[in-house]
Short mmCIF file of N, CA and C in Angstrom, two decimals:
data_model
loop_
_atom_site.label_atom_id
_atom_site.label_comp_id
_atom_site.label_asym_id
_atom_site.label_seq_id
_atom_site.Cartn_x
_atom_site.Cartn_y
_atom_site.Cartn_z
N MET A 1 -56.75 20.97 -88.66
CA MET A 1 -57.06 20.51 -87.06
C MET A 1 -58.39 19.75 -86.83
N ASN A 2 -58.33 18.88 -86.21
CA ASN A 2 -59.13 17.71 -85.57
C ASN A 2 -60.26 17.97 -85.29
N GLU A 3 -60.93 17.72 -85.29
CA GLU A 3 -62.59 18.28 -85.21
C GLU A 3 -62.72 17.60 -83.65
N PRO A 4 -63.09 18.47 -82.70
CA PRO A 4 -63.25 17.80 -81.11
C PRO A 4 -64.41 16.76 -81.06
N LEU A 5 -64.30 15.71 -80.43
CA LEU A 5 -64.91 14.76 -80.31
C LEU A 5 -66.23 14.99 -79.36
N PRO A 6 -67.58 14.62 -79.78
CA PRO A 6 -68.76 14.81 -79.11
C PRO A 6 -68.31 14.63 -77.53
N PRO A 7 -68.82 14.98 -76.40
CA PRO A 7 -68.37 14.64 -75.24
C PRO A 7 -69.45 13.24 -74.65
N LEU A 8 -70.47 12.88 -75.71
CA LEU A 8 -70.90 12.01 -75.09
C LEU A 8 -69.93 10.70 -75.27
N ILE A 9 -69.29 10.43 -76.77
CA ILE A 9 -68.32 9.60 -76.94
C ILE A 9 -67.23 9.71 -75.59
N VAL A 10 -66.55 10.54 -75.46
CA VAL A 10 -65.30 11.12 -74.52
C VAL A 10 -65.99 10.40 -73.08
N GLU A 11 -67.11 10.70 -72.60
CA GLU A 11 -67.54 10.48 -71.16
C GLU A 11 -67.63 8.77 -71.38
N ALA A 12 -68.45 8.50 -72.28
CA ALA A 12 -69.03 7.06 -72.29
C ALA A 12 -67.74 6.22 -72.45
N THR A 13 -66.85 6.33 -73.17
CA THR A 13 -65.64 5.41 -73.29
C THR A 13 -64.69 5.70 -71.90
N LYS A 14 -64.43 6.99 -71.57
CA LYS A 14 -63.85 6.98 -70.60
C LYS A 14 -64.20 5.91 -69.50
N LYS A 15 -65.24 6.02 -68.98
CA LYS A 15 -66.03 5.39 -67.69
C LYS A 15 -66.25 3.91 -68.39
N ALA A 16 -65.99 3.13 -69.76
CA ALA A 16 -66.16 1.75 -69.87
C ALA A 16 -64.96 0.70 -69.40
N SER A 17 -65.84 -0.35 -69.22
CA SER A 17 -64.82 -1.19 -68.14
C SER A 17 -64.73 -2.29 -70.17
N ILE A 18 -66.05 -2.57 -70.56
CA ILE A 18 -66.21 -3.11 -71.99
C ILE A 18 -66.52 -2.10 -73.06
N VAL A 19 -66.45 -2.53 -74.14
CA VAL A 19 -66.97 -2.02 -75.37
C VAL A 19 -67.46 -3.41 -76.31
N TRP A 20 -68.37 -3.04 -76.99
CA TRP A 20 -68.89 -3.84 -78.11
C TRP A 20 -68.01 -3.45 -79.25
N VAL A 21 -67.30 -4.40 -80.13
CA VAL A 21 -66.56 -4.00 -81.21
C VAL A 21 -66.95 -4.91 -82.58
N GLU A 22 -67.12 -4.18 -83.21
CA GLU A 22 -67.95 -4.84 -84.75
C GLU A 22 -66.72 -4.58 -85.72
N VAL A 23 -66.34 -5.67 -86.30
CA VAL A 23 -65.63 -5.81 -87.73
C VAL A 23 -66.19 -6.71 -88.52
N ALA A 24 -66.86 -5.70 -89.42
CA ALA A 24 -68.27 -6.18 -90.44
C ALA A 24 -67.42 -7.18 -91.35
N PRO A 25 -67.66 -8.42 -92.16
CA PRO A 25 -69.53 -8.89 -91.58
C PRO A 25 -69.69 -9.60 -90.32
N THR A 26 -68.79 -9.97 -88.88
CA THR A 26 -68.93 -10.28 -87.99
C THR A 26 -69.93 -9.58 -86.92
N PRO A 27 -70.44 -10.45 -86.01
CA PRO A 27 -71.26 -9.84 -85.10
C PRO A 27 -70.59 -8.93 -83.88
N PRO A 28 -71.24 -8.24 -83.60
CA PRO A 28 -70.06 -7.62 -82.33
C PRO A 28 -69.78 -8.04 -81.19
N ARG A 29 -68.26 -8.04 -80.78
CA ARG A 29 -67.89 -8.43 -79.66
C ARG A 29 -67.50 -7.96 -78.44
N ALA A 30 -67.36 -8.06 -77.04
CA ALA A 30 -67.69 -7.75 -76.03
C ALA A 30 -65.92 -7.76 -75.79
N MET A 31 -65.36 -6.44 -75.19
CA MET A 31 -63.85 -6.50 -75.18
C MET A 31 -63.66 -5.45 -74.13
N TRP A 32 -62.70 -6.15 -73.29
CA TRP A 32 -62.43 -5.29 -71.71
C TRP A 32 -61.45 -4.09 -72.57
N CYS A 33 -61.49 -2.93 -72.08
CA CYS A 33 -60.87 -2.13 -72.55
C CYS A 33 -60.01 -0.93 -71.58
N THR A 34 -59.71 0.02 -72.18
CA THR A 34 -59.37 0.91 -71.42
C THR A 34 -59.37 2.48 -72.38
N TRP A 35 -59.17 3.64 -71.57
CA TRP A 35 -59.27 4.67 -72.41
C TRP A 35 -57.76 5.11 -72.41
N SER A 36 -57.07 5.55 -72.96
CA SER A 36 -55.72 6.04 -72.74
C SER A 36 -55.53 6.79 -74.17
N ALA A 37 -54.51 7.76 -73.93
CA ALA A 37 -54.04 8.86 -75.29
C ALA A 37 -55.31 9.09 -76.27
N ASP A 38 -56.32 9.22 -75.53
CA ASP A 38 -57.45 9.89 -76.31
C ASP A 38 -58.04 8.84 -77.53
N ALA A 39 -58.05 7.66 -76.59
CA ALA A 39 -58.45 6.47 -77.72
C ALA A 39 -59.19 5.04 -76.70
N VAL A 40 -60.04 4.23 -77.31
CA VAL A 40 -60.37 3.03 -76.90
C VAL A 40 -59.10 2.00 -77.33
N CYS A 41 -58.82 1.68 -75.97
CA CYS A 41 -57.63 0.68 -76.17
C CYS A 41 -57.50 -0.83 -75.52
N VAL A 42 -57.89 -1.74 -76.51
CA VAL A 42 -57.58 -3.05 -76.42
C VAL A 42 -56.33 -4.20 -76.45
N VAL A 43 -56.36 -4.98 -76.04
CA VAL A 43 -55.37 -5.95 -76.50
C VAL A 43 -55.77 -7.45 -76.80
N CYS A 44 -55.58 -7.82 -78.12
CA CYS A 44 -55.99 -9.46 -78.43
C CYS A 44 -55.14 -10.33 -78.66
N GLY A 45 -55.39 -11.75 -78.49
CA GLY A 45 -54.12 -12.81 -78.82
C GLY A 45 -54.53 -13.74 -78.19
N PRO A 46 -53.22 -14.64 -77.46
CA PRO A 46 -53.20 -15.81 -77.25
C PRO A 46 -53.17 -15.19 -75.47
N ALA A 47 -54.12 -16.34 -74.93
CA ALA A 47 -54.20 -15.83 -73.33
C ALA A 47 -54.81 -14.20 -73.21
N GLU A 48 -55.49 -14.14 -74.18
CA GLU A 48 -56.40 -12.84 -73.85
C GLU A 48 -57.28 -12.82 -74.72
N GLN A 49 -58.49 -11.42 -75.03
CA GLN A 49 -59.84 -11.80 -75.59
C GLN A 49 -59.34 -12.54 -77.52
N PRO A 50 -60.29 -12.69 -77.88
CA PRO A 50 -59.99 -12.92 -79.18
C PRO A 50 -60.09 -11.89 -80.04
N ASP A 51 -58.73 -11.85 -80.93
CA ASP A 51 -59.19 -10.18 -82.27
C ASP A 51 -60.34 -10.61 -82.99
N PRO A 52 -61.22 -9.88 -83.11
CA PRO A 52 -62.44 -10.18 -83.83
C PRO A 52 -61.99 -10.01 -85.59
N GLY A 53 -60.94 -9.11 -85.73
CA GLY A 53 -60.40 -8.85 -86.80
C GLY A 53 -59.93 -7.80 -87.25
N LEU A 54 -59.60 -6.96 -85.98
CA LEU A 54 -59.07 -5.41 -85.97
C LEU A 54 -57.55 -5.69 -86.82
N GLY A 55 -56.86 -6.76 -87.13
CA GLY A 55 -55.65 -6.27 -87.86
C GLY A 55 -55.56 -6.56 -89.29
N ASP A 56 -56.85 -6.55 -89.79
CA ASP A 56 -57.22 -6.57 -91.21
C ASP A 56 -58.44 -5.40 -91.68
N VAL A 57 -58.71 -4.73 -90.91
CA VAL A 57 -59.47 -3.20 -91.29
C VAL A 57 -58.80 -2.31 -90.86
N GLU A 58 -59.16 -1.23 -91.55
CA GLU A 58 -59.00 0.43 -91.50
C GLU A 58 -59.83 1.43 -90.28
N LYS A 59 -60.80 0.44 -90.34
CA LYS A 59 -62.04 1.12 -89.14
C LYS A 59 -62.95 0.06 -88.87
N CYS A 60 -63.90 0.48 -87.50
CA CYS A 60 -64.54 -0.46 -87.19
C CYS A 60 -65.91 0.18 -86.60
N SER A 61 -66.63 -0.48 -85.50
CA SER A 61 -67.52 0.43 -84.96
C SER A 61 -67.35 0.00 -83.80
N VAL A 62 -67.87 0.66 -82.61
CA VAL A 62 -67.50 0.34 -81.25
C VAL A 62 -69.08 1.06 -80.59
N THR A 63 -69.34 0.17 -79.81
CA THR A 63 -70.74 0.78 -79.31
C THR A 63 -70.34 0.75 -77.42
N CYS A 64 -70.84 2.03 -76.86
CA CYS A 64 -70.57 1.45 -75.55
C CYS A 64 -71.89 1.70 -74.43
N ARG A 65 -71.83 0.73 -73.69
CA ARG A 65 -73.21 0.35 -73.13
C ARG A 65 -73.37 0.73 -71.57
N GLY A 66 -74.45 1.45 -71.23
CA GLY A 66 -74.48 1.86 -69.74
C GLY A 66 -74.58 0.35 -68.81
N ASP A 67 -74.82 0.37 -67.32
CA ASP A 67 -74.84 -0.37 -66.44
C ASP A 67 -75.40 -1.34 -66.48
N HIS A 68 -76.77 -1.44 -67.49
CA HIS A 68 -77.76 -1.92 -67.56
C HIS A 68 -77.92 -2.53 -68.92
N GLY A 69 -76.87 -2.53 -69.64
CA GLY A 69 -77.02 -3.39 -70.86
C GLY A 69 -77.51 -2.16 -71.97
N GLY A 70 -78.17 -1.30 -71.31
CA GLY A 70 -78.73 -0.22 -72.47
C GLY A 70 -77.72 0.81 -73.40
N ARG A 71 -77.71 0.59 -74.77
CA ARG A 71 -76.88 1.57 -75.11
C ARG A 71 -76.56 2.51 -75.11
N ILE A 72 -75.54 3.59 -74.99
CA ILE A 72 -75.13 4.78 -74.62
C ILE A 72 -75.03 5.38 -76.05
N VAL A 73 -73.86 4.83 -76.99
CA VAL A 73 -73.19 5.63 -77.99
C VAL A 73 -73.00 4.51 -78.62
N THR A 74 -72.89 4.84 -79.94
CA THR A 74 -72.17 3.80 -81.40
C THR A 74 -71.54 4.75 -82.12
N PHE A 75 -70.30 4.46 -82.10
CA PHE A 75 -69.29 5.19 -83.23
C PHE A 75 -68.34 4.97 -83.88
N SER A 76 -67.92 5.12 -85.25
CA SER A 76 -67.03 4.68 -85.91
C SER A 76 -65.56 5.10 -85.27
N ALA A 77 -64.47 4.06 -85.45
CA ALA A 77 -63.07 4.30 -85.04
C ALA A 77 -62.06 3.95 -86.05
N THR A 78 -61.31 4.57 -86.05
CA THR A 78 -59.85 4.10 -87.04
C THR A 78 -59.34 3.23 -85.84
N VAL A 79 -59.02 2.29 -86.51
CA VAL A 79 -58.13 1.30 -86.03
C VAL A 79 -56.23 1.57 -86.53
N ASN A 80 -56.13 1.48 -84.88
CA ASN A 80 -54.15 1.53 -85.07
C ASN A 80 -53.88 0.49 -84.38
N LYS A 81 -53.11 -0.34 -85.04
CA LYS A 81 -51.95 -1.44 -84.44
C LYS A 81 -50.80 -0.73 -83.86
N LEU A 82 -50.49 -0.92 -82.60
CA LEU A 82 -49.33 -0.13 -82.02
C LEU A 82 -48.11 -1.07 -81.93
N VAL A 83 -46.90 -0.53 -81.92
CA VAL A 83 -45.66 -1.38 -82.31
C VAL A 83 -45.01 -1.48 -80.81
N PRO A 84 -44.61 -2.47 -80.65
CA PRO A 84 -44.30 -3.03 -79.31
C PRO A 84 -42.70 -2.17 -79.16
N GLY A 85 -42.47 -1.38 -78.02
CA GLY A 85 -41.17 -0.95 -77.75
C GLY A 85 -41.62 0.91 -78.09
N THR A 86 -42.52 1.36 -78.42
CA THR A 86 -42.83 2.82 -78.72
C THR A 86 -43.44 3.36 -77.60
N GLU A 87 -43.11 4.57 -77.40
CA GLU A 87 -43.53 5.42 -76.39
C GLU A 87 -44.80 5.41 -75.97
N THR A 88 -45.66 5.32 -77.17
CA THR A 88 -47.10 5.11 -77.11
C THR A 88 -47.33 3.77 -76.79
N TRP A 89 -46.85 2.70 -77.33
CA TRP A 89 -47.19 1.26 -76.64
C TRP A 89 -47.26 1.08 -75.38
N THR A 90 -45.93 1.76 -75.13
CA THR A 90 -45.57 1.70 -73.40
C THR A 90 -46.90 2.16 -72.47
N GLU A 91 -47.05 3.52 -72.89
CA GLU A 91 -48.01 4.05 -72.47
C GLU A 91 -49.31 2.99 -72.26
N VAL A 92 -49.78 3.01 -73.79
CA VAL A 92 -51.26 2.23 -73.47
C VAL A 92 -51.24 0.60 -72.85
N ALA A 93 -50.02 0.03 -72.84
CA ALA A 93 -49.89 -1.23 -72.42
C ALA A 93 -49.43 -1.28 -70.98
N ALA A 94 -49.38 -0.37 -70.36
CA ALA A 94 -49.51 -0.11 -68.85
C ALA A 94 -50.59 0.22 -68.42
N ALA A 95 -51.37 1.03 -68.84
CA ALA A 95 -53.03 1.63 -68.60
C ALA A 95 -53.71 0.56 -68.55
N LEU A 96 -53.62 -0.63 -69.73
CA LEU A 96 -54.08 -1.80 -69.88
C LEU A 96 -54.06 -2.68 -68.69
N ALA A 97 -52.66 -3.31 -68.23
CA ALA A 97 -51.99 -3.92 -67.26
C ALA A 97 -52.71 -3.46 -66.24
N ALA A 98 -52.82 -1.81 -65.61
CA ALA A 98 -53.49 -1.74 -64.54
C ALA A 98 -55.42 -2.17 -64.40
N LYS A 99 -56.01 -2.58 -65.97
CA LYS A 99 -57.10 -2.61 -65.81
C LYS A 99 -57.42 -4.22 -65.81
N ARG A 100 -56.29 -4.65 -65.98
CA ARG A 100 -56.08 -6.17 -66.39
C ARG A 100 -56.59 -7.16 -65.08
N LEU A 101 -57.77 -8.03 -64.84
CA LEU A 101 -57.83 -8.55 -63.80
C LEU A 101 -57.20 -9.73 -64.18
N ASN A 102 -57.07 -10.74 -62.82
CA ASN A 102 -56.14 -11.62 -62.95
C ASN A 102 -55.01 -11.92 -63.30
N ALA A 103 -54.39 -11.07 -63.45
CA ALA A 103 -53.25 -11.12 -63.99
C ALA A 103 -52.09 -12.18 -64.06
N VAL A 104 -51.11 -12.72 -64.73
CA VAL A 104 -50.32 -13.48 -63.97
C VAL A 104 -48.91 -13.43 -64.69
N GLY A 105 -47.72 -13.33 -64.20
CA GLY A 105 -46.48 -13.19 -64.86
C GLY A 105 -46.33 -11.42 -65.47
N ASP A 106 -45.47 -11.59 -66.15
CA ASP A 106 -45.23 -10.26 -66.53
C ASP A 106 -46.44 -9.83 -68.07
N THR A 107 -47.56 -9.07 -67.66
CA THR A 107 -47.81 -9.07 -68.86
C THR A 107 -47.61 -8.46 -70.05
N GLN A 108 -46.81 -7.13 -69.94
CA GLN A 108 -46.29 -6.44 -70.67
C GLN A 108 -45.79 -7.37 -71.71
N GLN A 109 -44.79 -7.98 -70.94
CA GLN A 109 -43.74 -8.80 -72.04
C GLN A 109 -44.25 -9.64 -72.57
N ARG A 110 -45.15 -10.85 -72.45
CA ARG A 110 -46.12 -11.75 -72.83
C ARG A 110 -46.66 -10.86 -73.99
N TRP A 111 -47.20 -9.49 -73.87
CA TRP A 111 -48.25 -8.84 -74.64
C TRP A 111 -47.16 -8.47 -76.06
N ALA A 112 -46.30 -7.64 -75.76
CA ALA A 112 -45.00 -7.64 -76.77
C ALA A 112 -44.75 -8.90 -77.40
N GLU A 113 -44.56 -9.72 -77.29
CA GLU A 113 -44.21 -11.36 -77.73
C GLU A 113 -45.22 -11.64 -78.57
N HIS A 114 -46.57 -11.97 -77.59
CA HIS A 114 -47.49 -12.29 -78.58
C HIS A 114 -48.63 -11.87 -78.84
N ASN A 115 -48.65 -10.73 -78.33
CA ASN A 115 -50.32 -10.27 -78.44
C ASN A 115 -50.36 -8.95 -79.50
N ALA A 116 -51.44 -8.47 -79.51
CA ALA A 116 -51.53 -7.26 -80.44
C ALA A 116 -52.32 -5.95 -79.42
N ILE A 117 -51.88 -5.07 -79.32
CA ILE A 117 -52.56 -3.84 -78.44
C ILE A 117 -53.02 -3.12 -80.02
N TYR A 118 -54.55 -2.46 -79.98
CA TYR A 118 -54.82 -1.89 -80.69
C TYR A 118 -55.66 -0.19 -80.18
N ARG A 119 -55.33 0.69 -80.89
CA ARG A 119 -55.95 2.11 -80.34
C ARG A 119 -56.88 2.18 -81.36
N LEU A 120 -58.71 2.18 -81.24
CA LEU A 120 -59.42 2.16 -81.65
C LEU A 120 -59.68 4.07 -81.62
N VAL A 121 -59.74 4.61 -82.53
CA VAL A 121 -59.58 6.15 -82.18
C VAL A 121 -60.95 6.79 -82.93
N PRO A 122 -62.05 7.15 -82.16
CA PRO A 122 -63.10 7.56 -82.53
C PRO A 122 -63.07 8.73 -83.34
N THR A 123 -64.02 8.28 -84.52
CA THR A 123 -64.49 9.32 -85.47
C THR A 123 -65.51 10.34 -84.60
N ALA A 124 -65.63 11.71 -85.20
CA ALA A 124 -66.24 12.81 -84.53
C ALA A 124 -67.91 12.15 -84.81
N ALA A 125 -67.93 11.29 -85.97
CA ALA A 125 -69.17 11.13 -86.51
C ALA A 125 -69.96 9.85 -85.30
N MET A 126 -71.16 9.78 -84.19
CA MET A 126 -71.90 8.98 -84.27
C MET A 126 -72.43 8.53 -84.93
N THR A 127 -72.26 7.08 -85.01
CA THR A 127 -73.51 6.36 -85.61
C THR A 127 -74.62 6.11 -85.02
N ALA A 128 -74.96 6.03 -83.81
CA ALA A 128 -76.45 6.11 -82.93
C ALA A 128 -75.93 6.80 -81.31
N GLY A 129 -76.75 6.87 -81.28
CA GLY A 129 -76.78 7.67 -79.43
C GLY A 129 -77.31 9.23 -79.74
N ASP A 130 -77.29 9.49 -80.87
CA ASP A 130 -77.89 10.93 -80.98
C ASP A 130 -79.56 10.84 -80.82
N GLN A 131 -80.12 9.49 -81.37
CA GLN A 131 -81.39 9.92 -81.28
C GLN A 131 -81.82 8.06 -81.04
N LEU A 132 -83.07 7.88 -80.49
CA LEU A 132 -83.52 6.49 -80.27
C LEU A 132 -83.96 5.97 -81.58
N PRO A 133 -83.41 4.18 -81.29
CA PRO A 133 -83.99 3.41 -81.96
C PRO A 133 -85.33 3.26 -82.47
N ASP A 134 -85.35 2.69 -83.89
CA ASP A 134 -86.84 2.47 -84.06
C ASP A 134 -86.68 0.78 -84.07
N THR A 135 -85.67 0.26 -83.84
CA THR A 135 -85.87 -1.20 -83.62
C THR A 135 -85.36 -1.58 -82.46
N ALA A 136 -85.30 -3.16 -82.00
CA ALA A 136 -85.39 -3.53 -80.79
C ALA A 136 -83.64 -3.23 -80.85
N LEU A 137 -82.91 -4.04 -81.54
CA LEU A 137 -81.36 -3.64 -81.90
C LEU A 137 -80.92 -4.80 -81.06
N ALA A 138 -81.34 -6.43 -80.87
CA ALA A 138 -81.02 -7.33 -80.24
C ALA A 138 -80.32 -8.34 -80.98
N ALA A 139 -79.08 -8.97 -80.74
CA ALA A 139 -78.35 -9.29 -81.44
C ALA A 139 -79.08 -11.07 -80.95
N GLU A 140 -78.54 -11.83 -82.28
CA GLU A 140 -79.23 -13.18 -82.17
C GLU A 140 -78.04 -14.15 -80.81
N MET A 141 -78.28 -15.10 -80.47
CA MET A 141 -77.45 -15.56 -79.66
C MET A 141 -76.77 -16.71 -80.44
N VAL A 142 -75.56 -16.74 -79.98
CA VAL A 142 -74.58 -17.51 -81.13
C VAL A 142 -74.25 -19.12 -80.66
N PRO A 143 -74.54 -19.46 -81.56
CA PRO A 143 -75.02 -21.10 -80.90
C PRO A 143 -73.72 -21.68 -80.60
N THR A 144 -73.88 -22.53 -79.46
CA THR A 144 -72.80 -22.93 -78.78
C THR A 144 -72.91 -24.49 -77.91
N PRO A 145 -72.29 -25.00 -78.15
CA PRO A 145 -72.06 -26.75 -77.36
C PRO A 145 -72.00 -26.43 -75.67
N ALA A 146 -71.65 -25.36 -75.57
CA ALA A 146 -71.78 -25.42 -73.80
C ALA A 146 -72.75 -25.24 -73.12
N THR A 147 -73.06 -25.95 -72.17
CA THR A 147 -74.27 -26.14 -71.39
C THR A 147 -74.20 -25.95 -69.74
N THR A 148 -74.96 -25.59 -69.25
CA THR A 148 -74.65 -25.03 -67.45
C THR A 148 -75.31 -26.32 -66.83
N ALA A 149 -74.57 -27.24 -66.36
CA ALA A 149 -75.15 -27.98 -65.05
C ALA A 149 -75.75 -27.60 -64.04
N THR A 150 -77.21 -28.64 -64.11
CA THR A 150 -78.14 -28.02 -62.72
C THR A 150 -77.86 -29.46 -61.98
N ARG A 151 -77.49 -28.83 -60.86
CA ARG A 151 -77.38 -29.46 -59.67
C ARG A 151 -78.68 -29.84 -58.78
N GLN A 152 -79.15 -30.59 -57.96
CA GLN A 152 -80.43 -30.82 -56.94
C GLN A 152 -79.42 -29.45 -55.92
N PRO A 153 -80.35 -29.06 -55.33
CA PRO A 153 -79.93 -28.26 -53.96
C PRO A 153 -78.90 -28.98 -52.98
N PHE A 154 -78.36 -28.41 -52.15
CA PHE A 154 -77.32 -29.15 -51.35
C PHE A 154 -78.27 -28.97 -49.91
N ARG A 155 -78.24 -29.81 -49.25
CA ARG A 155 -79.14 -30.14 -48.03
C ARG A 155 -78.09 -30.54 -46.95
N LEU A 156 -78.14 -29.76 -45.90
CA LEU A 156 -77.13 -30.52 -44.33
C LEU A 156 -77.91 -30.99 -43.78
N HIS A 157 -79.32 -30.89 -43.67
CA HIS A 157 -80.21 -31.98 -43.08
C HIS A 157 -81.77 -31.47 -42.92
N ARG A 158 -82.39 -32.20 -42.80
CA ARG A 158 -83.51 -32.17 -43.03
C ARG A 158 -84.25 -31.26 -41.59
N VAL A 159 -85.54 -30.21 -42.02
CA VAL A 159 -85.93 -29.97 -40.96
C VAL A 159 -87.34 -30.53 -40.54
N LYS A 160 -86.88 -31.03 -39.30
CA LYS A 160 -88.58 -32.04 -39.01
C LYS A 160 -89.67 -30.75 -38.77
N ARG A 161 -90.48 -30.91 -38.77
CA ARG A 161 -92.06 -29.98 -38.65
C ARG A 161 -92.56 -30.77 -37.43
N ARG A 162 -92.74 -29.79 -36.79
CA ARG A 162 -93.57 -30.00 -35.11
C ARG A 162 -95.27 -30.42 -35.53
N LYS A 163 -95.77 -31.25 -35.29
CA LYS A 163 -96.88 -31.62 -35.06
C LYS A 163 -97.87 -30.72 -34.21
N THR A 164 -98.92 -30.42 -34.81
CA THR A 164 -99.73 -29.55 -33.77
C THR A 164 -101.02 -30.22 -33.68
#
């Protein structure tokens, strides 16, 4: 019989819009997700979020954060790639499609043809969350050529000051 999951894992993942998925040795990656069939479910591939390497591993690390960015819990998870057309795939794809923002066209059909859906099944072991960390746990910034253009503020007209 499977050991029941700690309530902290279940509640944090049910409420999560995104989770941080880490496939060693790459740094954690933010991924939008949904809780379905007692697992964190994500979709990866073209026109969706990049796959951090879930297809090549059996286990990964998942971190749930709160509304203000603080870590709630980190746990290990077993990675299961779902096969399109199966009952579980259909159920999970429907749950993911309901949470997909700005969806264009038939997302489930596109996912079946070009993408991969993964179930990240939590193990009962929390790797963090049951105690406070000793370090800051801040990740280093990923180098990027992207910049934000800064513009002068828009002025519709000048306000004249009265002379007193």
